[in-house]
PDB file of C-alpha atoms (C1' of nucleotides) in Angstrom:
ATOM      1  CA  MET A   1       3.294  -1.377  -2.385  1.00 56.00           C
ATOM      2  CA  PRO A   2       2.565  -3.680  -0.027  1.00 86.00           C
ATOM      3  CA  GLU A   3      -0.946  -4.198   1.034  1.00 91.00           C
ATOM      4  CA  LEU A   4      -1.801  -6.074   4.208  1.00 95.00           C
ATOM      5  CA  PRO A   5      -0.466  -9.485   3.190  1.00 94.00           C
ATOM      6  CA  GLU A   6       2.893  -8.039   2.196  1.00 94.00           C
ATOM      7  CA  VAL A   7       3.225  -5.955   5.435  1.00 95.00           C
ATOM      8  CA  GLU A   8       2.352  -8.888   7.497  1.00 95.00           C
ATOM      9  CA  THR A   9       4.946 -11.082   5.696  1.00 94.00           C
ATOM     10  CA  VAL A  10       7.562  -8.325   6.296  1.00 95.00           C
ATOM     11  CA  LYS A  11       6.534  -8.159   9.956  1.00 95.00           C
ATOM     12  CA  ILE A  12       6.994 -11.892  10.428  1.00 94.00           C
ATOM     13  CA  GLY A  13      10.239 -11.809   8.470  1.00 93.00           C
ATOM     14  CA  ILE A  14      11.876  -9.117  10.656  1.00 95.00           C
ATOM     15  CA  THR A  15      10.476 -10.358  13.972  1.00 96.00           C
ATOM     16  CA  GLU A  16      12.489 -13.617  14.315  1.00 93.00           C
ATOM     17  CA  HIS A  17      15.759 -11.709  13.722  1.00 95.00           C
ATOM     18  CA  LEU A  18      15.209  -8.500  15.672  1.00 97.00           C
ATOM     19  CA  LEU A  19      13.398  -9.631  18.798  1.00 98.00           C
ATOM     20  CA  GLY A  20      15.712  -8.981  21.755  1.00 98.00           C
ATOM     21  CA  SER A  21      18.323  -7.159  19.692  1.00 98.00           C
ATOM     22  CA  ILE A  22      19.816  -3.842  20.855  1.00 98.00           C
ATOM     23  CA  ILE A  23      20.366  -0.885  18.539  1.00 98.00           C
ATOM     24  CA  SER A  24      24.079   0.074  18.157  1.00 97.00           C
ATOM     25  CA  GLU A  25      23.872   2.705  15.454  1.00 97.00           C
ATOM     26  CA  VAL A  26      21.145   4.689  13.587  1.00 97.00           C
ATOM     27  CA  ARG A  27      21.919   6.247  10.236  1.00 96.00           C
ATOM     28  CA  ALA A  28      18.996   8.463   9.088  1.00 96.00           C
ATOM     29  CA  GLU A  29      18.866  10.534   5.985  1.00 94.00           C
ATOM     30  CA  ARG A  30      17.240  13.969   6.347  1.00 93.00           C
ATOM     31  CA  VAL A  31      14.611  13.211   3.780  1.00 94.00           C
ATOM     32  CA  MET A  32      11.015  14.173   3.165  1.00 94.00           C
ATOM     33  CA  LEU A  33       8.659  11.193   3.234  1.00 96.00           C
ATOM     34  CA  ARG A  34       4.887  11.626   3.806  1.00 93.00           C
ATOM     35  CA  LYS A  35       6.218  13.817   6.612  1.00 93.00           C
ATOM     36  CA  PRO A  36       9.897  14.655   7.362  1.00 94.00           C
ATOM     37  CA  MET A  37      11.853  11.806   8.790  1.00 95.00           C
ATOM     38  CA  PRO A  38      12.489  12.683  12.536  1.00 96.00           C
ATOM     39  CA  VAL A  39      16.248  12.247  12.364  1.00 97.00           C
ATOM     40  CA  GLU A  40      17.135  13.732  15.755  1.00 96.00           C
ATOM     41  CA  ASN A  41      14.541  11.575  17.605  1.00 97.00           C
ATOM     42  CA  LEU A  42      15.545   8.473  15.728  1.00 98.00           C
ATOM     43  CA  ILE A  43      19.157   8.792  16.882  1.00 97.00           C
ATOM     44  CA  THR A  44      17.933   8.545  20.503  1.00 97.00           C
ATOM     45  CA  LEU A  45      16.997   4.959  19.789  1.00 98.00           C
ATOM     46  CA  VAL A  46      20.718   3.866  20.272  1.00 98.00           C
ATOM     47  CA  GLY A  47      20.840   1.413  23.120  1.00 98.00           C
ATOM     48  CA  SER A  48      16.988   0.498  23.014  1.00 98.00           C
ATOM     49  CA  LYS A  49      16.107  -3.180  22.887  1.00 98.00           C
ATOM     50  CA  VAL A  50      13.413  -4.634  20.651  1.00 98.00           C
ATOM     51  CA  ILE A  51      10.625  -6.114  22.913  1.00 98.00           C
ATOM     52  CA  SER A  52       7.944  -6.796  20.258  1.00 98.00           C
ATOM     53  CA  ILE A  53       6.904  -6.082  16.757  1.00 97.00           C
ATOM     54  CA  SER A  54       3.375  -5.425  15.698  1.00 97.00           C
ATOM     55  CA  ARG A  55       1.142  -4.290  12.905  1.00 97.00           C
ATOM     56  CA  ARG A  56      -1.864  -1.971  12.594  1.00 97.00           C
ATOM     57  CA  ALA A  57      -3.306  -1.571   9.090  1.00 96.00           C
ATOM     58  CA  LYS A  58      -0.345  -1.261   6.828  1.00 96.00           C
ATOM     59  CA  TYR A  59       1.928   0.245   9.600  1.00 97.00           C
ATOM     60  CA  ILE A  60       4.610  -1.836  11.271  1.00 97.00           C
ATOM     61  CA  PHE A  61       5.537  -1.001  14.892  1.00 98.00           C
ATOM     62  CA  ILE A  62       8.946  -1.906  16.302  1.00 98.00           C
ATOM     63  CA  ASN A  63       8.442  -1.487  20.100  1.00 98.00           C
ATOM     64  CA  PHE A  64      11.393  -0.932  22.440  1.00 98.00           C
ATOM     65  CA  ASP A  65      12.177  -1.357  26.120  1.00 98.00           C
ATOM     66  CA  SER A  66      12.684   2.417  26.211  1.00 98.00           C
ATOM     67  CA  SER A  67       8.832   2.734  25.797  1.00 98.00           C
ATOM     68  CA  LEU A  68       9.306   4.113  22.279  1.00 98.00           C
ATOM     69  CA  SER A  69       7.855   2.678  19.078  1.00 97.00           C
ATOM     70  CA  LEU A  70       9.348   3.055  15.652  1.00 98.00           C
ATOM     71  CA  ILE A  71       6.530   3.295  13.174  1.00 98.00           C
ATOM     72  CA  ILE A  72       7.031   2.400   9.527  1.00 97.00           C
ATOM     73  CA  HIS A  73       4.732   2.555   6.556  1.00 96.00           C
ATOM     74  CA  LEU A  74       6.068   1.344   3.198  1.00 96.00           C
ATOM     75  CA  GLY A  75       3.910   3.463   0.886  1.00 95.00           C
ATOM     76  CA  MET A  76       3.893   2.380  -2.722  1.00 93.00           C
ATOM     77  CA  SER A  77       7.465   1.504  -3.192  1.00 93.00           C
ATOM     78  CA  GLY A  78       9.020   0.944   0.252  1.00 94.00           C
ATOM     79  CA  ALA A  79      10.916  -2.087   1.462  1.00 94.00           C
ATOM     80  CA  LEU A  80      12.232  -3.130   4.850  1.00 95.00           C
ATOM     81  CA  LEU A  81      15.242  -5.448   4.389  1.00 93.00           C
ATOM     82  CA  LEU A  82      17.619  -7.250   6.686  1.00 94.00           C
ATOM     83  CA  ASP A  83      21.243  -7.591   6.005  1.00 94.00           C
ATOM     84  CA  LYS A  84      23.391 -10.033   7.908  1.00 90.00           C
ATOM     85  CA  SER A  85      26.797  -9.226   6.418  1.00 86.00           C
ATOM     86  CA  ALA A  86      28.536  -7.182   9.133  1.00 77.00           C
ATOM     87  CA  THR A  87      29.347  -4.359   6.699  1.00 86.00           C
ATOM     88  CA  TYR A  88      26.351  -3.117   4.801  1.00 92.00           C
ATOM     89  CA  LEU A  89      26.969  -0.490   2.103  1.00 91.00           C
ATOM     90  CA  PRO A  90      23.927   1.859   1.775  1.00 91.00           C
ATOM     91  CA  LYS A  91      22.177   1.821  -1.629  1.00 92.00           C
ATOM     92  CA  LYS A  92      20.298   4.470  -3.363  1.00 93.00           C
ATOM     93  CA  HIS A  93      17.039   5.454  -1.551  1.00 94.00           C
ATOM     94  CA  ASP A  94      18.081   3.813   1.757  1.00 96.00           C
ATOM     95  CA  HIS A  95      16.615   6.409   4.015  1.00 97.00           C
ATOM     96  CA  LEU A  96      17.109   4.727   7.337  1.00 97.00           C
ATOM     97  CA  VAL A  97      19.764   2.037   8.275  1.00 97.00           C
ATOM     98  CA  ILE A  98      19.702   0.616  11.770  1.00 97.00           C
ATOM     99  CA  ASN A  99      22.516  -1.520  13.079  1.00 97.00           C
ATOM    100  CA  PHE A 100      21.953  -4.004  15.941  1.00 97.00           C
ATOM    101  CA  ASP A 101      24.348  -5.510  18.462  1.00 96.00           C
ATOM    102  CA  ASN A 102      23.963  -9.040  16.803  1.00 95.00           C
ATOM    103  CA  SER A 103      25.419  -7.524  13.616  1.00 94.00           C
ATOM    104  CA  ILE A 104      22.000  -7.500  11.844  1.00 95.00           C
ATOM    105  CA  CYS A 105      21.219  -4.399   9.851  1.00 96.00           C
ATOM    106  CA  LEU A 106      17.653  -3.143   9.176  1.00 97.00           C
ATOM    107  CA  ILE A 107      17.321  -1.102   6.064  1.00 96.00           C
ATOM    108  CA  TYR A 108      14.315   1.129   5.112  1.00 96.00           C
ATOM    109  CA  ASN A 109      14.469   1.865   1.361  1.00 94.00           C
ATOM    110  CA  ASP A 110      11.764   3.850  -0.470  1.00 95.00           C
ATOM    111  CA  PRO A 111      12.346   5.358  -3.979  1.00 93.00           C
ATOM    112  CA  ARG A 112       9.112   7.170  -4.245  1.00 93.00           C
ATOM    113  CA  ARG A 113       9.067   8.345  -0.626  1.00 95.00           C
ATOM    114  CA  PHE A 114       5.279   7.937  -0.181  1.00 95.00           C
ATOM    115  CA  GLY A 115       6.060   5.983   3.010  1.00 96.00           C
ATOM    116  CA  LEU A 116       6.446   7.044   6.496  1.00 97.00           C
ATOM    117  CA  VAL A 117       8.892   6.726   9.414  1.00 98.00           C
ATOM    118  CA  ASP A 118       7.952   8.044  12.746  1.00 97.00           C
ATOM    119  CA  LEU A 119       8.818   7.611  16.372  1.00 97.00           C
ATOM    120  CA  CYS A 120       6.336   7.873  19.257  1.00 97.00           C
ATOM    121  CA  LYS A 121       5.955   6.788  22.783  1.00 97.00           C
ATOM    122  CA  THR A 122       4.376   3.318  22.739  1.00 97.00           C
ATOM    123  CA  ASP A 123       1.285   4.205  24.762  1.00 96.00           C
ATOM    124  CA  GLU A 124       0.570   7.341  22.706  1.00 95.00           C
ATOM    125  CA  CYS A 125       0.728   5.741  19.266  1.00 96.00           C
ATOM    126  CA  SER A 126      -3.017   5.155  19.025  1.00 93.00           C
ATOM    127  CA  GLY A 127      -3.561   8.921  19.350  1.00 93.00           C
ATOM    128  CA  LEU A 128      -1.492   9.820  16.293  1.00 95.00           C
ATOM    129  CA  SER A 129      -3.707  11.554  13.772  1.00 92.00           C
ATOM    130  CA  TYR A 130      -2.949   9.042  10.972  1.00 94.00           C
ATOM    131  CA  LEU A 131      -3.727   6.080  13.209  1.00 96.00           C
ATOM    132  CA  ALA A 132      -6.674   7.332  15.215  1.00 93.00           C
ATOM    133  CA  ALA A 133      -9.294   7.296  12.462  1.00 91.00           C
ATOM    134  CA  LEU A 134      -8.461   3.865  11.090  1.00 95.00           C
ATOM    135  CA  GLY A 135     -11.293   1.349  10.694  1.00 96.00           C
ATOM    136  CA  PRO A 136     -11.290  -2.248  11.914  1.00 96.00           C
ATOM    137  CA  GLU A 137      -8.729  -4.988  10.955  1.00 96.00           C
ATOM    138  CA  PRO A 138     -10.106  -7.473   8.544  1.00 97.00           C
ATOM    139  CA  PHE A 139      -9.593 -10.349  10.834  1.00 97.00           C
ATOM    140  CA  ALA A 140     -10.815  -8.565  13.996  1.00 97.00           C
ATOM    141  CA  LYS A 141     -14.096  -9.371  15.788  1.00 96.00           C
ATOM    142  CA  ASN A 142     -15.336  -5.772  15.266  1.00 96.00           C
ATOM    143  CA  PHE A 143     -15.177  -6.284  11.507  1.00 97.00           C
ATOM    144  CA  ASN A 144     -18.430  -8.258  11.167  1.00 97.00           C
ATOM    145  CA  PHE A 145     -21.675  -8.180   9.221  1.00 97.00           C
ATOM    146  CA  ALA A 146     -23.590  -5.770  11.352  1.00 97.00           C
ATOM    147  CA  TYR A 147     -20.677  -3.191  11.285  1.00 97.00           C
ATOM    148  CA  PHE A 148     -19.940  -3.657   7.495  1.00 97.00           C
ATOM    149  CA  GLN A 149     -23.580  -3.412   6.512  1.00 97.00           C
ATOM    150  CA  ASP A 150     -24.030  -0.300   8.536  1.00 96.00           C
ATOM    151  CA  MET A 151     -20.894   1.330   6.942  1.00 96.00           C
ATOM    152  CA  LEU A 152     -21.832   0.369   3.423  1.00 97.00           C
ATOM    153  CA  LYS A 153     -25.397   1.572   3.558  1.00 95.00           C
ATOM    154  CA  LYS A 154     -24.226   5.061   4.375  1.00 94.00           C
ATOM    155  CA  ARG A 155     -21.997   5.241   1.329  1.00 94.00           C
ATOM    156  CA  SER A 156     -22.786   5.698  -2.354  1.00 95.00           C
ATOM    157  CA  LEU A 157     -19.300   5.404  -3.812  1.00 94.00           C
ATOM    158  CA  PRO A 158     -18.353   2.353  -5.860  1.00 96.00           C
ATOM    159  CA  ILE A 159     -17.934  -0.773  -3.707  1.00 97.00           C
ATOM    160  CA  LYS A 160     -14.257  -1.140  -4.878  1.00 97.00           C
ATOM    161  CA  LEU A 161     -13.440   2.324  -3.492  1.00 96.00           C
ATOM    162  CA  ALA A 162     -15.290   1.544  -0.330  1.00 97.00           C
ATOM    163  CA  LEU A 163     -13.080  -1.596   0.221  1.00 97.00           C
ATOM    164  CA  MET A 164     -10.055   0.575  -0.122  1.00 96.00           C
ATOM    165  CA  ASP A 165     -11.323   3.184   2.402  1.00 96.00           C
ATOM    166  CA  ASN A 166      -9.280   2.997   5.571  1.00 95.00           C
ATOM    167  CA  LYS A 167     -12.108   4.397   7.652  1.00 95.00           C
ATOM    168  CA  ILE A 168     -14.323   1.449   6.714  1.00 97.00           C
ATOM    169  CA  LEU A 169     -11.753  -1.339   6.778  1.00 96.00           C
ATOM    170  CA  VAL A 170      -7.975  -1.262   6.705  1.00 97.00           C
ATOM    171  CA  GLY A 171      -5.451  -3.353   4.827  1.00 95.00           C
ATOM    172  CA  VAL A 172      -7.218  -3.772   1.486  1.00 96.00           C
ATOM    173  CA  GLY A 173      -5.322  -2.008  -1.431  1.00 95.00           C
ATOM    174  CA  ASN A 174      -5.889  -1.870  -5.080  1.00 96.00           C
ATOM    175  CA  ILE A 175      -4.725  -5.396  -6.059  1.00 95.00           C
ATOM    176  CA  TYR A 176      -6.700  -7.280  -3.399  1.00 96.00           C
ATOM    177  CA  ALA A 177      -9.742  -5.159  -3.843  1.00 97.00           C
ATOM    178  CA  ASN A 178      -9.844  -6.356  -7.413  1.00 97.00           C
ATOM    179  CA  GLU A 179      -9.265  -9.994  -6.474  1.00 96.00           C
ATOM    180  CA  ILE A 180     -11.811  -9.891  -3.591  1.00 97.00           C
ATOM    181  CA  LEU A 181     -14.583  -8.557  -5.740  1.00 97.00           C
ATOM    182  CA  TYR A 182     -13.891 -11.170  -8.470  1.00 97.00           C
ATOM    183  CA  GLU A 183     -14.099 -13.994  -5.890  1.00 97.00           C
ATOM    184  CA  ALA A 184     -17.285 -12.604  -4.471  1.00 97.00           C
ATOM    185  CA  GLY A 185     -18.842 -12.180  -8.012  1.00 97.00           C
ATOM    186  CA  ILE A 186     -19.669  -8.460  -7.292  1.00 97.00           C
ATOM    187  CA  SER A 187     -19.016  -5.680  -9.842  1.00 97.00           C
ATOM    188  CA  PRO A 188     -16.544  -3.004  -8.722  1.00 96.00           C
ATOM    189  CA  LEU A 189     -18.867  -0.426 -10.128  1.00 96.00           C
ATOM    190  CA  ARG A 190     -21.820  -1.204  -7.890  1.00 96.00           C
ATOM    191  CA  SER A 191     -22.466   1.517  -5.369  1.00 96.00           C
ATOM    192  CA  ALA A 192     -21.663   0.363  -1.824  1.00 97.00           C
ATOM    193  CA  ASN A 193     -25.204   0.964  -0.491  1.00 96.00           C
ATOM    194  CA  SER A 194     -26.699  -1.178  -3.302  1.00 97.00           C
ATOM    195  CA  LEU A 195     -25.280  -4.473  -1.869  1.00 97.00           C
ATOM    196  CA  LYS A 196     -27.784  -7.092  -0.545  1.00 97.00           C
ATOM    197  CA  ALA A 197     -27.212  -8.824   2.767  1.00 97.00           C
ATOM    198  CA  GLU A 198     -26.124 -12.035   1.110  1.00 97.00           C
ATOM    199  CA  GLU A 199     -23.618 -10.080  -1.026  1.00 97.00           C
ATOM    200  CA  ILE A 200     -22.191  -8.410   2.019  1.00 97.00           C
ATOM    201  CA  GLU A 201     -21.727 -11.709   3.665  1.00 97.00           C
ATOM    202  CA  LYS A 202     -20.006 -13.121   0.693  1.00 97.00           C
ATOM    203  CA  LEU A 203     -17.802  -9.975   0.548  1.00 97.00           C
ATOM    204  CA  ILE A 204     -16.660 -10.449   4.114  1.00 97.00           C
ATOM    205  CA  LEU A 205     -15.858 -14.163   3.530  1.00 98.00           C
ATOM    206  CA  ASN A 206     -13.726 -13.301   0.510  1.00 97.00           C
ATOM    207  CA  ILE A 207     -11.897 -10.417   2.056  1.00 97.00           C
ATOM    208  CA  GLN A 208     -10.641 -12.808   4.729  1.00 97.00           C
ATOM    209  CA  ALA A 209     -10.131 -15.730   2.372  1.00 97.00           C
ATOM    210  CA  VAL A 210      -8.137 -13.771  -0.186  1.00 96.00           C
ATOM    211  CA  LEU A 211      -6.015 -11.965   2.371  1.00 96.00           C
ATOM    212  CA  SER A 212      -5.227 -15.065   4.354  1.00 95.00           C
ATOM    213  CA  LYS A 213      -4.321 -16.989   1.205  1.00 95.00           C
ATOM    214  CA  ALA A 214      -2.019 -14.211   0.224  1.00 95.00           C
ATOM    215  CA  ILE A 215      -0.337 -14.095   3.697  1.00 94.00           C
ATOM    216  CA  LYS A 216       0.221 -17.939   3.454  1.00 92.00           C
ATOM    217  CA  ALA A 217       1.883 -17.336   0.044  1.00 91.00           C
ATOM    218  CA  GLY A 218       4.206 -14.702   1.516  1.00 88.00           C
ATOM    219  CA  GLY A 219       2.477 -11.785  -0.225  1.00 88.00           C
ATOM    220  CA  SER A 220       2.641 -10.803  -3.900  1.00 84.00           C
ATOM    221  CA  THR A 221       5.729  -9.598  -5.668  1.00 74.00           C
ATOM    222  CA  LEU A 222       5.198  -7.180  -8.571  1.00 68.00           C
ATOM    223  CA  LYS A 223       7.878  -4.571  -8.912  1.00 61.00           C
ATOM    224  CA  ASP A 224       9.274  -3.193  -5.676  1.00 59.00           C
ATOM    225  CA  TYR A 225       8.035  -5.411  -3.025  1.00 61.00           C
ATOM    226  CA  LYS A 226      10.347  -8.005  -1.504  1.00 65.00           C
ATOM    227  CA  LYS A 227      10.188  -9.989   1.713  1.00 75.00           C
ATOM    228  CA  ALA A 228      12.565  -8.948   4.502  1.00 75.00           C
ATOM    229  CA  ASP A 229      15.164 -11.488   3.326  1.00 80.00           C
ATOM    230  CA  GLY A 230      15.131 -10.090  -0.204  1.00 74.00           C
ATOM    231  CA  THR A 231      13.258 -13.030  -1.701  1.00 78.00           C
ATOM    232  CA  PHE A 232       9.896 -12.691  -3.372  1.00 80.00           C
ATOM    233  CA  GLY A 233       6.353 -13.508  -2.355  1.00 84.00           C
ATOM    234  CA  GLY A 234       4.369 -16.014  -4.461  1.00 84.00           C
ATOM    235  CA  PHE A 235       0.755 -14.807  -4.455  1.00 83.00           C
ATOM    236  CA  GLN A 236       0.958 -12.999  -7.813  1.00 81.00           C
ATOM    237  CA  GLU A 237       0.850 -16.422  -9.429  1.00 79.00           C
ATOM    238  CA  GLY A 238      -2.662 -16.635  -7.940  1.00 85.00           C
ATOM    239  CA  PHE A 239      -4.137 -13.454  -9.409  1.00 94.00           C
ATOM    240  CA  HIS A 240      -7.403 -14.031 -11.187  1.00 95.00           C
ATOM    241  CA  VAL A 241      -8.095 -10.561 -12.585  1.00 96.00           C
ATOM    242  CA  TYR A 242      -5.359  -8.135 -11.591  1.00 95.00           C
ATOM    243  CA  GLY A 243      -3.060  -7.311 -14.554  1.00 93.00           C
ATOM    244  CA  ARG A 244      -5.010  -9.738 -16.791  1.00 94.00           C
ATOM    245  CA  LYS A 245      -6.578  -7.107 -19.106  1.00 93.00           C
ATOM    246  CA  GLY A 246      -7.971  -8.881 -22.196  1.00 92.00           C
ATOM    247  CA  LEU A 247      -7.144 -12.334 -21.066  1.00 93.00           C
ATOM    248  CA  SER A 248      -9.786 -14.948 -20.463  1.00 95.00           C
ATOM    249  CA  CYS A 249     -11.664 -15.124 -17.266  1.00 96.00           C
ATOM    250  CA  PHE A 250     -10.805 -18.442 -15.464  1.00 96.00           C
ATOM    251  CA  ARG A 251     -14.447 -19.089 -14.829  1.00 97.00           C
ATOM    252  CA  CYS A 252     -16.338 -18.085 -18.005  1.00 97.00           C
ATOM    253  CA  SER A 253     -13.570 -17.467 -20.535  1.00 95.00           C
ATOM    254  CA  SER A 254     -14.840 -13.901 -21.455  1.00 94.00           C
ATOM    255  CA  GLN A 255     -12.280 -11.155 -21.548  1.00 94.00           C
ATOM    256  CA  VAL A 256     -11.152  -9.478 -18.408  1.00 95.00           C
ATOM    257  CA  THR A 257     -12.190  -5.806 -18.502  1.00 95.00           C
ATOM    258  CA  HIS A 258      -9.798  -2.940 -17.510  1.00 94.00           C
ATOM    259  CA  ILE A 259     -11.092   0.402 -16.427  1.00 94.00           C
ATOM    260  CA  SER A 260     -10.040   3.245 -14.157  1.00 93.00           C
ATOM    261  CA  GLN A 261     -11.762   4.227 -10.894  1.00 93.00           C
ATOM    262  CA  SER A 262     -10.427   7.294  -9.068  1.00 92.00           C
ATOM    263  CA  ARG A 263      -7.298   7.028 -11.064  1.00 89.00           C
ATOM    264  CA  ARG A 264      -6.664   3.447  -9.891  1.00 93.00           C
ATOM    265  CA  SER A 265      -6.640   0.390 -12.231  1.00 95.00           C
ATOM    266  CA  THR A 266      -9.724  -1.855 -11.914  1.00 95.00           C
ATOM    267  CA  TYR A 267      -9.821  -5.258 -13.437  1.00 96.00           C
ATOM    268  CA  PHE A 268     -12.991  -7.421 -13.500  1.00 96.00           C
ATOM    269  CA  CYS A 269     -15.096  -9.880 -15.382  1.00 96.00           C
ATOM    270  CA  SER A 270     -18.242  -8.237 -16.495  1.00 96.00           C
ATOM    271  CA  THR A 271     -19.842 -11.645 -16.960  1.00 97.00           C
ATOM    272  CA  CYS A 272     -19.150 -13.120 -13.645  1.00 97.00           C
ATOM    273  CA  GLN A 273     -19.269  -9.915 -11.633  1.00 97.00           C
ATOM    274  CA  THR A 274     -22.725  -8.270 -11.527  1.00 96.00           C
TER     275      THR A 274
ATOM    276  C1'  DC B   1     -19.909  15.191   5.524  1.00 62.59           C
ATOM    277  C1'  DG B   2     -19.231  12.543   1.184  1.00 62.59           C
ATOM    278  C1'  DG B   3     -17.124  12.020  -3.287  1.00 62.59           C
ATOM    279  C1'  DC B   4     -13.659  12.902  -6.464  1.00 62.59           C
ATOM    280  C1'  DG B   5      -9.568  14.810  -8.559  1.00 62.59           C
ATOM    281  C1'  DG B   6      -4.938  16.405  -7.836  1.00 62.59           C
ATOM    282  C1'  DT B   7      -0.684  15.615  -5.715  1.00 62.59           C
ATOM    283  C1'  DC B   8       3.622  13.887  -3.372  1.00 62.59           C
ATOM    284  C1'  DC B   9       8.139  11.071  -5.882  1.00 62.59           C
ATOM    285  C1'  DT B  10      11.085   7.854  -8.773  1.00 62.59           C
ATOM    286  C1'  DG B  11      11.578   3.990 -11.751  1.00 62.59           C
ATOM    287  C1'  DT B  12      10.085   1.250 -15.531  1.00 62.59           C
ATOM    288  C1'  DC B  13       8.262   0.228 -19.805  1.00 62.59           C
ATOM    289  C1'  DA B  14       5.888   0.937 -24.408  1.00 62.59           C
ATOM    290  C1'  DG B  15       6.021   3.653 -28.379  1.00 62.59           C
ATOM    291  C1'  DC B  16       7.872   6.767 -31.516  1.00 62.59           C
TER     292       DC B  16
ATOM    293  C1'  DT C   1      19.759   4.748 -28.559  1.00 62.59           C
ATOM    294  C1'  DG C   2      17.196   8.337 -26.492  1.00 62.59           C
ATOM    295  C1'  DC C   3      13.237  10.910 -25.639  1.00 62.59           C
ATOM    296  C1'  DT C   4       8.282  11.285 -23.869  1.00 62.59           C
ATOM    297  C1'  DG C   5       4.270   9.950 -21.673  1.00 62.59           C
ATOM    298  C1'  DA C   6       1.692   6.658 -19.118  1.00 62.59           C
ATOM    299  C1'  DC C   7       1.575   4.073 -15.234  1.00 62.59           C
ATOM    300  C1'  DA C   8       2.780   1.825 -10.621  1.00 62.59           C
ATOM    301  C1'  DG C   9       0.983  -1.767  -4.587  1.00 62.59           C
ATOM    302  C1'  DG C  10      -0.976   4.578  -0.840  1.00 62.59           C
ATOM    303  C1'  DA C  11      -2.813   8.193   1.459  1.00 62.59           C
ATOM    304  C1'  DC C  12      -3.673  13.187   2.337  1.00 62.59           C
ATOM    305  C1'  DC C  13      -5.719  17.597   0.972  1.00 62.59           C
ATOM    306  C1'  DG C  14      -8.839  20.791  -0.852  1.00 62.59           C
ATOM    307  C1'  DC C  15     -12.746  21.774  -3.672  1.00 62.59           C
ATOM    308  C1'  DC C  16     -17.606  21.248  -4.831  1.00 62.59           C
TER     309       DC C  16
END
DNA sequence: CGGCGGTCCTGTCAGC
DNA sequence: TGCTGACAGGACCGCC
């Protein structure tokens, strides 16, 4: 799935085509995602006009003039695609297909169904249980040294898991957690509360550097992820450790180590990352 | 409360 | 070729 750079890329990709468009038809499959898809509510979107598209963590918000917001999370395997041929034929795992008056079609496809589709009044979204507890955005002012140091000193779990904890910081998933720690020269096994001030500084810089580089590259494409136009992101060419088990570290040439932490793959260089 | 393992689901790939 | 098991970008839940 999409981590923050992929979600941001999808958001940008759909915005230019959907802004100002009016929904003419909603086809929603009665399917169980992270929670049941609210089919009856989704159908009420017909006639609504898109006024803005935003992102919070890995959630995309399509905001309408009817004061409603469509909330979409792509989970592990979800994709949000645009189709410009007037007659789109639904494919397997297309759970939501929305037609717009400008003959553009927005398709939500998610084979593993770990994603989420929800509808909420725009001004009530921040109160939703799955959004209320989220930590700061990596590029926001409230994600700073004082905040991060304070959060990390209270936690004893491995720093890699802390990076992926949405209450501490949103947007960093498994791939980028690996890449960020490699760039920062910090071992993923270190407990969060063992980091020194200078390491925390370095971590913040690399969280922002790695994510912004990935956004510029249009995200990373591994298996399922595609950009909204169906083409692929390019950042996977830039991975330094992820998926490189046994290959040479680009810095010191020793072999990249692969381990499992909380059932997620961790890749790191045990020489460069201490 | 914090940490960790199990779980939701389908697709793909390696190995037999 | 076909089966089986491991594994995959996320996040929630429940148990200690």
